[in-house]
PDB file of C-alpha atoms (C1' of nucleotides) in Angstrom:
ATOM      1  CA  MET A 293      21.977  -6.387 -14.893  1.00 36.00           C
ATOM      2  CA  GLY A 294      18.230  -6.345 -15.125  1.00 31.00           C
ATOM      3  CA  ARG A 295      15.935  -3.710 -15.643  1.00 35.00           C
ATOM      4  CA  GLN A 296      15.486  -1.330 -12.920  1.00 41.00           C
ATOM      5  CA  PRO A 297      12.201  -1.437 -11.224  1.00 44.00           C
ATOM      6  CA  CYS A 298      10.001   1.621 -11.946  1.00 48.00           C
ATOM      7  CA  CYS A 299      10.803   2.665  -8.469  1.00 52.00           C
ATOM      8  CA  ASP A 300      12.562   1.295  -5.473  1.00 51.00           C
ATOM      9  CA  LYS A 301       9.711  -0.219  -3.659  1.00 57.00           C
ATOM     10  CA  VAL A 302      11.058   0.134  -0.275  1.00 64.00           C
ATOM     11  CA  GLY A 303       9.031   2.438   1.859  1.00 74.00           C
ATOM     12  CA  LEU A 304       6.446   2.822  -0.672  1.00 82.00           C
ATOM     13  CA  LYS A 305       2.813   2.504   0.122  1.00 85.00           C
ATOM     14  CA  LYS A 306       0.620  -0.103  -1.513  1.00 85.00           C
ATOM     15  CA  GLY A 307      -3.081  -0.845  -1.529  1.00 85.00           C
ATOM     16  CA  PRO A 308      -6.103   1.294  -1.534  1.00 87.00           C
ATOM     17  CA  TRP A 309      -5.577   5.011  -1.757  1.00 90.00           C
ATOM     18  CA  THR A 310      -6.677   7.311   0.886  1.00 90.00           C
ATOM     19  CA  ALA A 311      -8.594  10.595   0.487  1.00 88.00           C
ATOM     20  CA  GLU A 312      -5.492  12.476   1.349  1.00 88.00           C
ATOM     21  CA  GLU A 313      -3.392  10.725  -1.223  1.00 89.00           C
ATOM     22  CA  ASP A 314      -6.014  11.418  -3.734  1.00 89.00           C
ATOM     23  CA  GLN A 315      -6.163  15.085  -3.044  1.00 88.00           C
ATOM     24  CA  LYS A 316      -2.453  15.374  -3.270  1.00 89.00           C
ATOM     25  CA  LEU A 317      -2.342  13.576  -6.591  1.00 89.00           C
ATOM     26  CA  ILE A 318      -5.342  15.592  -8.012  1.00 89.00           C
ATOM     27  CA  SER A 319      -3.853  18.849  -6.764  1.00 88.00           C
ATOM     28  CA  PHE A 320      -0.545  18.191  -8.367  1.00 88.00           C
ATOM     29  CA  ILE A 321      -1.858  16.913 -11.641  1.00 87.00           C
ATOM     30  CA  LEU A 322      -4.374  19.837 -11.982  1.00 85.00           C
ATOM     31  CA  GLY A 323      -1.641  22.238 -11.053  1.00 84.00           C
ATOM     32  CA  ASN A 324       1.274  20.850 -13.111  1.00 82.00           C
ATOM     33  CA  GLY A 325      -0.311  18.667 -15.745  1.00 80.00           C
ATOM     34  CA  GLN A 326       0.613  15.214 -16.422  1.00 79.00           C
ATOM     35  CA  CYS A 327       4.404  14.744 -17.002  1.00 77.00           C
ATOM     36  CA  CYS A 328       6.936  12.491 -15.858  1.00 84.00           C
ATOM     37  CA  TRP A 329       4.992   9.915 -13.754  1.00 86.00           C
ATOM     38  CA  ARG A 330       8.191   8.808 -12.103  1.00 84.00           C
ATOM     39  CA  ALA A 331       8.592  12.171 -10.639  1.00 87.00           C
ATOM     40  CA  VAL A 332       4.997  12.712  -9.569  1.00 88.00           C
ATOM     41  CA  PRO A 333       5.095  10.975  -6.230  1.00 87.00           C
ATOM     42  CA  LYS A 334       8.100  12.823  -5.174  1.00 85.00           C
ATOM     43  CA  LEU A 335       6.773  16.102  -6.227  1.00 87.00           C
ATOM     44  CA  ALA A 336       3.334  15.582  -5.003  1.00 88.00           C
ATOM     45  CA  GLY A 337       4.511  14.289  -1.651  1.00 88.00           C
ATOM     46  CA  LEU A 338       3.327  10.852  -2.069  1.00 88.00           C
ATOM     47  CA  LEU A 339       4.790   7.535  -0.882  1.00 88.00           C
ATOM     48  CA  ARG A 340       3.654   5.788  -4.016  1.00 89.00           C
ATOM     49  CA  CYS A 341       5.192   4.463  -7.098  1.00 87.00           C
ATOM     50  CA  GLY A 342       4.921   6.543 -10.264  1.00 88.00           C
ATOM     51  CA  LYS A 343       3.040   3.784 -11.909  1.00 87.00           C
ATOM     52  CA  SER A 344       0.533   3.617  -9.157  1.00 89.00           C
ATOM     53  CA  CYS A 345       0.013   7.342  -9.394  1.00 90.00           C
ATOM     54  CA  ARG A 346      -0.682   7.072 -13.125  1.00 87.00           C
ATOM     55  CA  LEU A 347      -3.160   4.212 -12.603  1.00 89.00           C
ATOM     56  CA  ARG A 348      -5.014   5.948  -9.941  1.00 89.00           C
ATOM     57  CA  TRP A 349      -5.329   9.020 -11.976  1.00 90.00           C
ATOM     58  CA  THR A 350      -6.274   7.442 -15.200  1.00 87.00           C
ATOM     59  CA  ASN A 351      -8.561   4.895 -13.808  1.00 87.00           C
ATOM     60  CA  TYR A 352     -10.181   6.806 -10.965  1.00 87.00           C
ATOM     61  CA  LEU A 353      -9.447  10.410 -10.530  1.00 88.00           C
ATOM     62  CA  ARG A 354      -9.481  11.877 -14.031  1.00 84.00           C
ATOM     63  CA  PRO A 355     -12.205  14.525 -14.120  1.00 83.00           C
ATOM     64  CA  ASP A 356     -13.521  13.263 -17.390  1.00 82.00           C
ATOM     65  CA  LEU A 357     -14.304   9.819 -16.184  1.00 84.00           C
ATOM     66  CA  LYS A 358     -17.806   8.482 -16.422  1.00 81.00           C
ATOM     67  CA  ARG A 359     -18.933   6.258 -13.572  1.00 78.00           C
ATOM     68  CA  GLY A 360     -21.503   3.786 -13.369  1.00 79.00           C
ATOM     69  CA  LEU A 361     -22.509   0.843 -15.396  1.00 80.00           C
ATOM     70  CA  LEU A 362     -21.845   0.765 -19.082  1.00 83.00           C
ATOM     71  CA  SER A 363     -25.044   1.678 -20.983  1.00 85.00           C
ATOM     72  CA  ASP A 364     -26.232  -1.099 -23.435  1.00 84.00           C
ATOM     73  CA  ALA A 365     -25.055   0.897 -26.255  1.00 86.00           C
ATOM     74  CA  GLU A 366     -21.556   1.080 -24.760  1.00 88.00           C
ATOM     75  CA  GLU A 367     -21.755  -2.622 -23.995  1.00 88.00           C
ATOM     76  CA  LYS A 368     -22.650  -3.387 -27.512  1.00 88.00           C
ATOM     77  CA  LEU A 369     -19.922  -1.260 -28.759  1.00 90.00           C
ATOM     78  CA  VAL A 370     -17.450  -2.865 -26.523  1.00 90.00           C
ATOM     79  CA  ILE A 371     -18.517  -6.274 -27.830  1.00 90.00           C
ATOM     80  CA  ASP A 372     -18.193  -5.082 -31.475  1.00 88.00           C
ATOM     81  CA  LEU A 373     -14.826  -3.633 -30.888  1.00 89.00           C
ATOM     82  CA  HIS A 374     -13.668  -6.770 -28.970  1.00 89.00           C
ATOM     83  CA  ALA A 375     -14.677  -8.753 -31.931  1.00 88.00           C
ATOM     84  CA  GLN A 376     -12.449  -6.576 -34.009  1.00 85.00           C
ATOM     85  CA  LEU A 377      -9.615  -5.979 -31.630  1.00 86.00           C
ATOM     86  CA  GLY A 378      -9.508  -8.712 -29.158  1.00 86.00           C
ATOM     87  CA  ASN A 379      -8.251  -7.915 -25.730  1.00 86.00           C
ATOM     88  CA  ARG A 380      -6.876  -4.587 -26.693  1.00 87.00           C
ATOM     89  CA  TRP A 381      -8.575  -2.799 -23.895  1.00 89.00           C
ATOM     90  CA  SER A 382      -7.049   0.374 -24.196  1.00 87.00           C
ATOM     91  CA  LYS A 383      -7.872   0.575 -27.982  1.00 87.00           C
ATOM     92  CA  ILE A 384     -11.450  -0.377 -27.034  1.00 89.00           C
ATOM     93  CA  ALA A 385     -11.446   2.137 -24.321  1.00 89.00           C
ATOM     94  CA  SER A 386     -10.368   4.841 -26.681  1.00 88.00           C
ATOM     95  CA  HIS A 387     -13.702   4.503 -28.571  1.00 88.00           C
ATOM     96  CA  LEU A 388     -15.662   4.958 -25.308  1.00 88.00           C
ATOM     97  CA  PRO A 389     -14.960   8.452 -23.925  1.00 85.00           C
ATOM     98  CA  GLY A 390     -14.913   8.553 -20.241  1.00 86.00           C
ATOM     99  CA  ARG A 391     -14.246   4.871 -19.741  1.00 90.00           C
ATOM    100  CA  THR A 392     -11.064   3.462 -18.912  1.00 89.00           C
ATOM    101  CA  ASP A 393      -9.341   0.231 -20.206  1.00 88.00           C
ATOM    102  CA  ASN A 394      -9.400  -1.251 -16.598  1.00 89.00           C
ATOM    103  CA  GLU A 395     -13.104  -0.517 -16.313  1.00 89.00           C
ATOM    104  CA  ILE A 396     -13.879  -2.047 -19.631  1.00 91.00           C
ATOM    105  CA  LYS A 397     -11.737  -5.031 -18.908  1.00 88.00           C
ATOM    106  CA  ASN A 398     -13.374  -5.542 -15.603  1.00 88.00           C
ATOM    107  CA  HIS A 399     -16.821  -5.203 -17.087  1.00 90.00           C
ATOM    108  CA  TRP A 400     -16.010  -7.592 -19.812  1.00 89.00           C
ATOM    109  CA  ASN A 401     -14.795 -10.117 -17.399  1.00 87.00           C
ATOM    110  CA  THR A 402     -17.506  -9.854 -14.947  1.00 87.00           C
ATOM    111  CA  HIS A 403     -20.617  -9.009 -17.066  1.00 87.00           C
ATOM    112  CA  ILE A 404     -20.253  -9.350 -20.897  1.00 89.00           C
ATOM    113  CA  LYS A 405     -18.501 -12.747 -20.805  1.00 85.00           C
ATOM    114  CA  LYS A 406     -21.298 -14.224 -18.937  1.00 84.00           C
ATOM    115  CA  LYS A 407     -23.933 -12.635 -21.133  1.00 85.00           C
ATOM    116  CA  LEU A 408     -22.229 -13.865 -24.221  1.00 86.00           C
ATOM    117  CA  LYS A 409     -22.094 -17.366 -22.860  1.00 82.00           C
ATOM    118  CA  LYS A 410     -25.617 -17.194 -21.873  1.00 80.00           C
ATOM    119  CA  MET A 411     -26.591 -16.230 -25.430  1.00 82.00           C
ATOM    120  CA  GLY A 412     -24.473 -19.225 -26.759  1.00 83.00           C
ATOM    121  CA  ILE A 413     -21.572 -17.132 -27.981  1.00 84.00           C
ATOM    122  CA  ASP A 414     -17.876 -17.697 -27.399  1.00 82.00           C
ATOM    123  CA  PRO A 415     -16.599 -14.554 -25.755  1.00 83.00           C
ATOM    124  CA  LEU A 416     -13.242 -15.269 -27.135  1.00 81.00           C
ATOM    125  CA  THR A 417     -14.166 -15.961 -30.815  1.00 83.00           C
ATOM    126  CA  HIS A 418     -17.467 -14.260 -30.945  1.00 84.00           C
ATOM    127  CA  LYS A 419     -18.708 -17.379 -32.686  1.00 81.00           C
ATOM    128  CA  PRO A 420     -21.434 -19.743 -31.505  1.00 82.00           C
ATOM    129  CA  LEU A 421     -20.243 -22.077 -28.706  1.00 74.00           C
ATOM    130  CA  PRO A 422     -19.720 -25.680 -29.534  1.00 69.00           C
ATOM    131  CA  PRO A 423     -22.957 -27.553 -28.783  1.00 64.00           C
ATOM    132  CA  PRO A 424     -23.097 -29.913 -25.877  1.00 52.00           C
ATOM    133  CA  PRO A 425     -21.846 -29.453 -22.377  1.00 53.00           C
ATOM    134  CA  PRO A 426     -20.151 -32.597 -21.747  1.00 54.00           C
ATOM    135  CA  PRO A 427     -22.379 -35.276 -20.281  1.00 51.00           C
ATOM    136  CA  PRO A 428     -22.265 -35.511 -16.603  1.00 51.00           C
ATOM    137  CA  PRO A 429     -19.243 -37.795 -15.943  1.00 50.00           C
ATOM    138  CA  GLU A 430     -20.615 -40.345 -13.480  1.00 43.00           C
ATOM    139  CA  LYS A 431     -17.097 -41.563 -12.477  1.00 42.00           C
ATOM    140  CA  ASN A 432     -16.769 -43.204 -15.714  1.00 42.00           C
ATOM    141  CA  GLU A 433     -13.352 -44.700 -16.172  1.00 36.00           C
ATOM    142  CA  GLN A 434     -13.123 -44.417 -19.833  1.00 39.00           C
ATOM    143  CA  SER A 435     -14.469 -40.908 -20.642  1.00 38.00           C
ATOM    144  CA  PRO A 436     -15.871 -40.811 -24.101  1.00 37.00           C
ATOM    145  CA  PRO A 437     -13.509 -39.154 -26.368  1.00 36.00           C
ATOM    146  CA  PRO A 438     -14.146 -35.454 -26.722  1.00 36.00           C
ATOM    147  CA  THR A 439     -15.755 -34.352 -29.892  1.00 37.00           C
ATOM    148  CA  ALA A 440     -12.413 -32.702 -30.789  1.00 33.00           C
ATOM    149  CA  GLY A 441     -14.217 -30.175 -32.976  1.00 34.00           C
ATOM    150  CA  SER A 442     -12.529 -26.937 -33.358  1.00 35.00           C
ATOM    151  CA  PRO A 443     -14.897 -24.181 -32.898  1.00 34.00           C
ATOM    152  CA  GLU A 444     -13.958 -22.298 -35.937  1.00 33.00           C
ATOM    153  CA  ALA A 445     -14.391 -25.334 -38.108  1.00 32.00           C
ATOM    154  CA  ARG A 446     -18.118 -25.542 -37.218  1.00 35.00           C
ATOM    155  CA  PRO A 447     -19.995 -23.384 -39.672  1.00 33.00           C
ATOM    156  CA  SER A 448     -23.521 -23.849 -38.393  1.00 34.00           C
ATOM    157  CA  PRO A 449     -24.387 -22.605 -35.040  1.00 34.00           C
ATOM    158  CA  PRO A 450     -25.756 -25.249 -32.818  1.00 34.00           C
ATOM    159  CA  PRO A 451     -28.483 -24.340 -30.442  1.00 34.00           C
ATOM    160  CA  PRO A 452     -27.066 -23.501 -27.266  1.00 34.00           C
ATOM    161  CA  GLU A 453     -28.496 -24.419 -23.850  1.00 34.00           C
ATOM    162  CA  GLU A 454     -32.338 -24.322 -23.523  1.00 33.00           C
ATOM    163  CA  LYS A 455     -32.417 -21.024 -21.934  1.00 35.00           C
ATOM    164  CA  SER A 456     -30.586 -19.054 -24.336  1.00 35.00           C
ATOM    165  CA  ALA A 457     -33.459 -17.442 -26.099  1.00 34.00           C
ATOM    166  CA  PRO A 458     -32.263 -15.776 -29.208  1.00 34.00           C
ATOM    167  CA  ALA A 459     -31.881 -12.209 -28.218  1.00 35.00           C
ATOM    168  CA  PRO A 460     -34.188 -10.085 -30.374  1.00 33.00           C
ATOM    169  CA  GLY A 461     -32.229  -6.940 -30.018  1.00 34.00           C
ATOM    170  CA  PHE A 462     -29.422  -7.241 -27.561  1.00 35.00           C
ATOM    171  CA  CYS A 463     -28.905  -8.806 -24.253  1.00 34.00           C
ATOM    172  CA  THR A 464     -32.245  -9.851 -23.053  1.00 32.00           C
ATOM    173  CA  ASP A 465     -31.099 -11.441 -19.704  1.00 33.00           C
ATOM    174  CA  GLU A 466     -32.110 -10.278 -16.400  1.00 33.00           C
ATOM    175  CA  VAL A 467     -29.492  -7.635 -15.790  1.00 32.00           C
ATOM    176  CA  PRO A 468     -31.030  -4.173 -16.122  1.00 34.00           C
ATOM    177  CA  MET A 469     -29.210  -1.907 -18.411  1.00 35.00           C
ATOM    178  CA  MET A 470     -28.604   1.583 -17.473  1.00 35.00           C
ATOM    179  CA  HIS A 471     -29.353   4.326 -19.976  1.00 39.00           C
ATOM    180  CA  PRO A 472     -26.585   6.955 -20.159  1.00 36.00           C
ATOM    181  CA  ASP A 473     -29.162   9.455 -19.072  1.00 38.00           C
ATOM    182  CA  GLU A 474     -29.426   7.561 -15.915  1.00 36.00           C
ATOM    183  CA  ILE A 475     -25.889   7.771 -15.214  1.00 32.00           C
ATOM    184  CA  MET A 476     -25.010  11.274 -15.934  1.00 35.00           C
ATOM    185  CA  VAL A 477     -27.096  14.009 -14.595  1.00 32.00           C
ATOM    186  CA  PRO A 478     -25.608  17.356 -15.105  1.00 31.00           C
ATOM    187  CA  LEU A 479     -26.874  19.937 -12.750  1.00 33.00           C
ATOM    188  CA  GLY A 480     -28.291  23.250 -13.564  1.00 31.00           C
ATOM    189  CA  GLY A 481     -29.595  22.799 -17.033  1.00 32.00           C
ATOM    190  CA  ASP A 482     -32.525  21.275 -18.751  1.00 32.00           C
ATOM    191  CA  GLU A 483     -30.682  20.644 -21.932  1.00 32.00           C
ATOM    192  CA  LEU A 484     -28.522  17.656 -21.529  1.00 32.00           C
ATOM    193  CA  PRO A 485     -25.020  18.413 -22.866  1.00 33.00           C
ATOM    194  CA  PRO A 486     -23.233  15.469 -24.528  1.00 35.00           C
ATOM    195  CA  PRO A 487     -22.088  13.065 -21.929  1.00 35.00           C
ATOM    196  CA  LEU A 488     -18.472  13.898 -22.539  1.00 34.00           C
ATOM    197  CA  LEU A 489     -16.924  16.323 -20.364  1.00 35.00           C
ATOM    198  CA  PRO A 490     -14.432  18.728 -21.564  1.00 33.00           C
ATOM    199  CA  ALA A 491     -10.743  17.430 -21.278  1.00 33.00           C
ATOM    200  CA  ALA A 492      -9.054  17.794 -18.024  1.00 33.00           C
ATOM    201  CA  THR A 493      -7.061  20.676 -19.248  1.00 32.00           C
ATOM    202  CA  THR A 494      -9.802  22.959 -18.674  1.00 30.00           C
ATOM    203  CA  CYS A 495     -10.034  21.848 -15.281  1.00 31.00           C
ATOM    204  CA  ALA A 496     -13.837  21.439 -15.382  1.00 30.00           C
ATOM    205  CA  ALA A 497     -14.429  19.868 -12.064  1.00 34.00           C
ATOM    206  CA  ALA A 498     -16.251  16.742 -12.569  1.00 34.00           C
ATOM    207  CA  ALA A 499     -16.861  14.739  -9.603  1.00 35.00           C
ATOM    208  CA  ALA A 500     -18.974  12.213  -7.698  1.00 34.00           C
ATOM    209  CA  VAL A 501     -17.324   9.002  -7.186  1.00 34.00           C
ATOM    210  CA  SER A 502     -17.764   6.475  -4.709  1.00 36.00           C
ATOM    211  CA  THR A 503     -15.339   3.727  -3.895  1.00 37.00           C
ATOM    212  CA  PRO A 504     -16.126   0.609  -2.096  1.00 36.00           C
ATOM    213  CA  THR A 505     -12.603  -0.133  -0.960  1.00 36.00           C
ATOM    214  CA  THR A 506     -11.975   3.209   0.613  1.00 37.00           C
ATOM    215  CA  SER A 507     -14.666   5.012   2.556  1.00 36.00           C
ATOM    216  CA  TYR A 508     -14.279   8.641   2.795  1.00 37.00           C
ATOM    217  CA  SER A 509     -16.056  11.143   4.826  1.00 35.00           C
ATOM    218  CA  THR A 510     -16.998  14.455   3.352  1.00 33.00           C
ATOM    219  CA  SER A 511     -16.544  16.350   6.473  1.00 32.00           C
ATOM    220  CA  ALA A 512     -13.556  18.176   5.359  1.00 31.00           C
ATOM    221  CA  SER A 513     -15.578  19.840   2.725  1.00 32.00           C
ATOM    222  CA  SER A 514     -18.798  19.997   4.624  1.00 29.00           C
ATOM    223  CA  SER A 515     -18.794  23.882   4.349  1.00 29.00           C
ATOM    224  CA  SER A 516     -19.249  23.861   0.564  1.00 30.00           C
ATOM    225  CA  CYS A 517     -20.394  20.483  -0.478  1.00 31.00           C
ATOM    226  CA  CYS A 518     -22.850  18.195   0.806  1.00 30.00           C
ATOM    227  CA  LEU A 519     -23.492  14.595   0.119  1.00 32.00           C
ATOM    228  CA  SER A 520     -26.351  12.581   1.083  1.00 32.00           C
ATOM    229  CA  ARG A 521     -24.431   9.649   2.107  1.00 33.00           C
ATOM    230  CA  GLU A 522     -21.239   9.665   3.960  1.00 35.00           C
ATOM    231  CA  GLU A 523     -19.303   7.072   2.114  1.00 37.00           C
ATOM    232  CA  GLU A 524     -19.599   9.074  -1.098  1.00 40.00           C
ATOM    233  CA  TYR A 525     -17.120  11.846  -1.654  1.00 45.00           C
ATOM    234  CA  SER A 526     -15.667  13.928  -4.262  1.00 49.00           C
ATOM    235  CA  PRO A 527     -11.930  14.218  -4.515  1.00 49.00           C
ATOM    236  CA  PHE A 528     -12.331  17.564  -5.901  1.00 48.00           C
ATOM    237  CA  ALA A 529     -14.557  18.765  -3.112  1.00 47.00           C
ATOM    238  CA  PHE A 530     -11.520  19.128  -0.785  1.00 43.00           C
ATOM    239  CA  MET A 531      -9.671  21.223  -3.181  1.00 43.00           C
ATOM    240  CA  ASP A 532      -9.522  24.977  -2.678  1.00 42.00           C
ATOM    241  CA  MET A 533      -9.856  25.688  -6.177  1.00 42.00           C
ATOM    242  CA  ASP A 534     -11.904  28.202  -8.324  1.00 39.00           C
ATOM    243  CA  PHE A 535     -13.692  26.114 -11.067  1.00 36.00           C
ATOM    244  CA  PRO A 536     -15.259  28.067 -13.673  1.00 35.00           C
ATOM    245  CA  GLU A 537     -17.980  25.421 -14.204  1.00 34.00           C
ATOM    246  CA  ILE A 538     -18.792  22.402 -12.137  1.00 33.00           C
ATOM    247  CA  VAL A 539     -20.101  19.493 -13.945  1.00 37.00           C
ATOM    248  CA  PHE A 540     -21.109  16.768 -11.671  1.00 36.00           C
ATOM    249  CA  GLN A 541     -21.344  13.157 -12.854  1.00 38.00           C
ATOM    250  CA  MET A 542     -23.514  10.886 -10.925  1.00 37.00           C
ATOM    251  CA  ASP A 543     -22.728   7.510  -9.868  1.00 37.00           C
ATOM    252  CA  ASP A 544     -25.602   5.112 -10.215  1.00 36.00           C
ATOM    253  CA  ASP A 545     -26.440   5.426  -6.578  1.00 34.00           C
ATOM    254  CA  ALA A 546     -24.761   8.533  -5.867  1.00 34.00           C
ATOM    255  CA  ARG A 547     -27.012  11.519  -4.965  1.00 33.00           C
ATOM    256  CA  TRP A 548     -25.957  15.040  -5.097  1.00 32.00           C
ATOM    257  CA  HIS A 549     -27.952  17.847  -3.753  1.00 31.00           C
ATOM    258  CA  ASP A 550     -28.680  20.855  -5.912  1.00 30.00           C
ATOM    259  CA  ASP A 551     -26.878  23.243  -3.699  1.00 30.00           C
ATOM    260  CA  CYS A 552     -23.783  21.305  -3.630  1.00 30.00           C
ATOM    261  CA  LEU A 553     -21.912  23.614  -6.004  1.00 28.00           C
ATOM    262  CA  LEU A 554     -18.672  24.793  -4.662  1.00 26.00           C
TER     263      LEU A 554
ATOM    264  C1'  DA B 229     -28.290 -14.152  13.425  1.00 60.89           C
ATOM    265  C1'  DA B 230     -24.155 -16.199  11.862  1.00 60.89           C
ATOM    266  C1'  DT B 231     -21.592 -18.068   8.340  1.00 60.89           C
ATOM    267  C1'  DC B 232     -20.339 -19.035   3.785  1.00 60.89           C
ATOM    268  C1'  DC B 233     -20.036 -18.216  -1.016  1.00 60.89           C
ATOM    269  C1'  DT B 234     -19.918 -15.426  -5.064  1.00 60.89           C
ATOM    270  C1'  DA B 235     -19.502 -11.230  -7.837  1.00 60.89           C
ATOM    271  C1'  DG B 236     -17.422  -6.975  -8.550  1.00 60.89           C
ATOM    272  C1'  DC B 237     -13.801  -3.788  -8.682  1.00 60.89           C
ATOM    273  C1'  DA B 238      -9.503  -1.339  -7.512  1.00 60.89           C
ATOM    274  C1'  DA B 239      -4.822  -2.083  -7.547  1.00 60.89           C
ATOM    275  C1'  DC B 240      -0.516  -4.589  -8.449  1.00 60.89           C
ATOM    276  C1'  DC B 241       2.799  -7.080 -11.369  1.00 60.89           C
ATOM    277  C1'  DG B 242       5.429  -8.018 -15.257  1.00 60.89           C
ATOM    278  C1'  DC B 243       6.123  -7.454 -20.100  1.00 60.89           C
ATOM    279  C1'  DC B 244       6.484  -4.726 -24.260  1.00 60.89           C
ATOM    280  C1'  DG B 245       7.183  -0.910 -27.393  1.00 60.89           C
ATOM    281  C1'  DC B 246       9.103   3.350 -28.117  1.00 60.89           C
ATOM    282  C1'  DA B 247      12.141   7.280 -27.638  1.00 60.89           C
ATOM    283  C1'  DG B 248      16.344   9.320 -26.343  1.00 60.89           C
ATOM    284  C1'  DG B 249      21.154   8.996 -25.494  1.00 60.89           C
TER     285       DG B 249
ATOM    286  C1'  DA C 139      23.263  -0.095 -33.879  1.00 60.89           C
ATOM    287  C1'  DC C 140      22.775  -0.776 -29.140  1.00 60.89           C
ATOM    288  C1'  DC C 141      21.373   0.268 -24.596  1.00 60.89           C
ATOM    289  C1'  DT C 142      18.591   2.319 -21.007  1.00 60.89           C
ATOM    290  C1'  DG C 143      14.653   4.208 -19.120  1.00 60.89           C
ATOM    291  C1'  DC C 144       9.856   5.354 -19.239  1.00 60.89           C
ATOM    292  C1'  DG C 145       5.124   5.021 -20.098  1.00 60.89           C
ATOM    293  C1'  DG C 146       1.526   2.071 -21.299  1.00 60.89           C
ATOM    294  C1'  DC C 147      -0.903  -2.336 -21.549  1.00 60.89           C
ATOM    295  C1'  DG C 148      -2.907  -6.690 -20.321  1.00 60.89           C
ATOM    296  C1'  DG C 149      -3.381 -10.352 -16.946  1.00 60.89           C
ATOM    297  C1'  DT C 150      -4.007 -11.393 -12.381  1.00 60.89           C
ATOM    298  C1'  DT C 151      -4.751 -10.925  -7.423  1.00 60.89           C
ATOM    299  C1'  DG C 152      -6.798  -9.631  -3.316  1.00 60.89           C
ATOM    300  C1'  DC C 153     -10.335  -7.308  -0.786  1.00 60.89           C
ATOM    301  C1'  DT C 154     -15.034  -5.918   0.161  1.00 60.89           C
ATOM    302  C1'  DA C 155     -20.016  -6.070  -0.124  1.00 60.89           C
ATOM    303  C1'  DG C 156     -24.053  -8.379  -0.944  1.00 60.89           C
ATOM    304  C1'  DG C 157     -26.515 -12.568  -1.365  1.00 60.89           C
ATOM    305  C1'  DA C 158     -27.635 -17.240  -0.161  1.00 60.89           C
ATOM    306  C1'  DT C 159     -27.982 -20.999   3.074  1.00 60.89           C
TER     307       DT C 159
END
DNA sequence: AATCCTAGCAACCGCCGCAGG
DNA sequence: ACCTGCGGCGGTTGCTAGGAT
């Protein structure tokens, strides 16, 4: 007999999480800690697979998550680590506090890969790309034999495409990089604390996330927290909890009011 | 203004390694 | 030593928003 699935999938919900589900999961994890993901959905009253709960928590709901674009320092670190570790996203993520493997993986696939290619660097090997883009095949029956050059056997970096100006520092293309300071704006203090939030064990509530796939209204928490835009919400804002300190993280386009503290 | 295309990201799937029995 | 179950990881998919035509 084969391996049992992580959960019997009949009757389980899939797809984007709702605000209610988020709240249930957050309440449960903060109240009970992380243990036995398989049991979490049942105990938390969720019609989800335990795996799904873990993923949602680690990738999205964890209080210590940073949101927003990777800073260029983070990006550079990701590239360096990728050169050493390859696609070991979780290992790479462990060097970037507040970032998840999924986030880094996505960022790599959507941003960094392109940038490296633009710079004439093979994102897989981190070596210069082999020179010519193949000549435009004009329906030629007998295509010229490919150069058959193995990338690693090529010691001298060929100049890539015309536009790839050698980056003086790092990443000079048109995508504006965010500075960490632009991402994290703690409230109520002049002195910026280190961008890392305390571990979730202390339950310092960090919040401010926006999700494109699920739009939430903040009405449920309007008494205590206000958001400038309706589609932004804080999962924590729904909770009837007493947090000793509130540390808000700002998404790049999220805007929190000063009086939003619970 | 409408439609199509592309990029970005959240979530799912299947496999793997490890620990406990 | 082997088997089973769980958690974790990496690859992939599918949906959505924004931009281009």
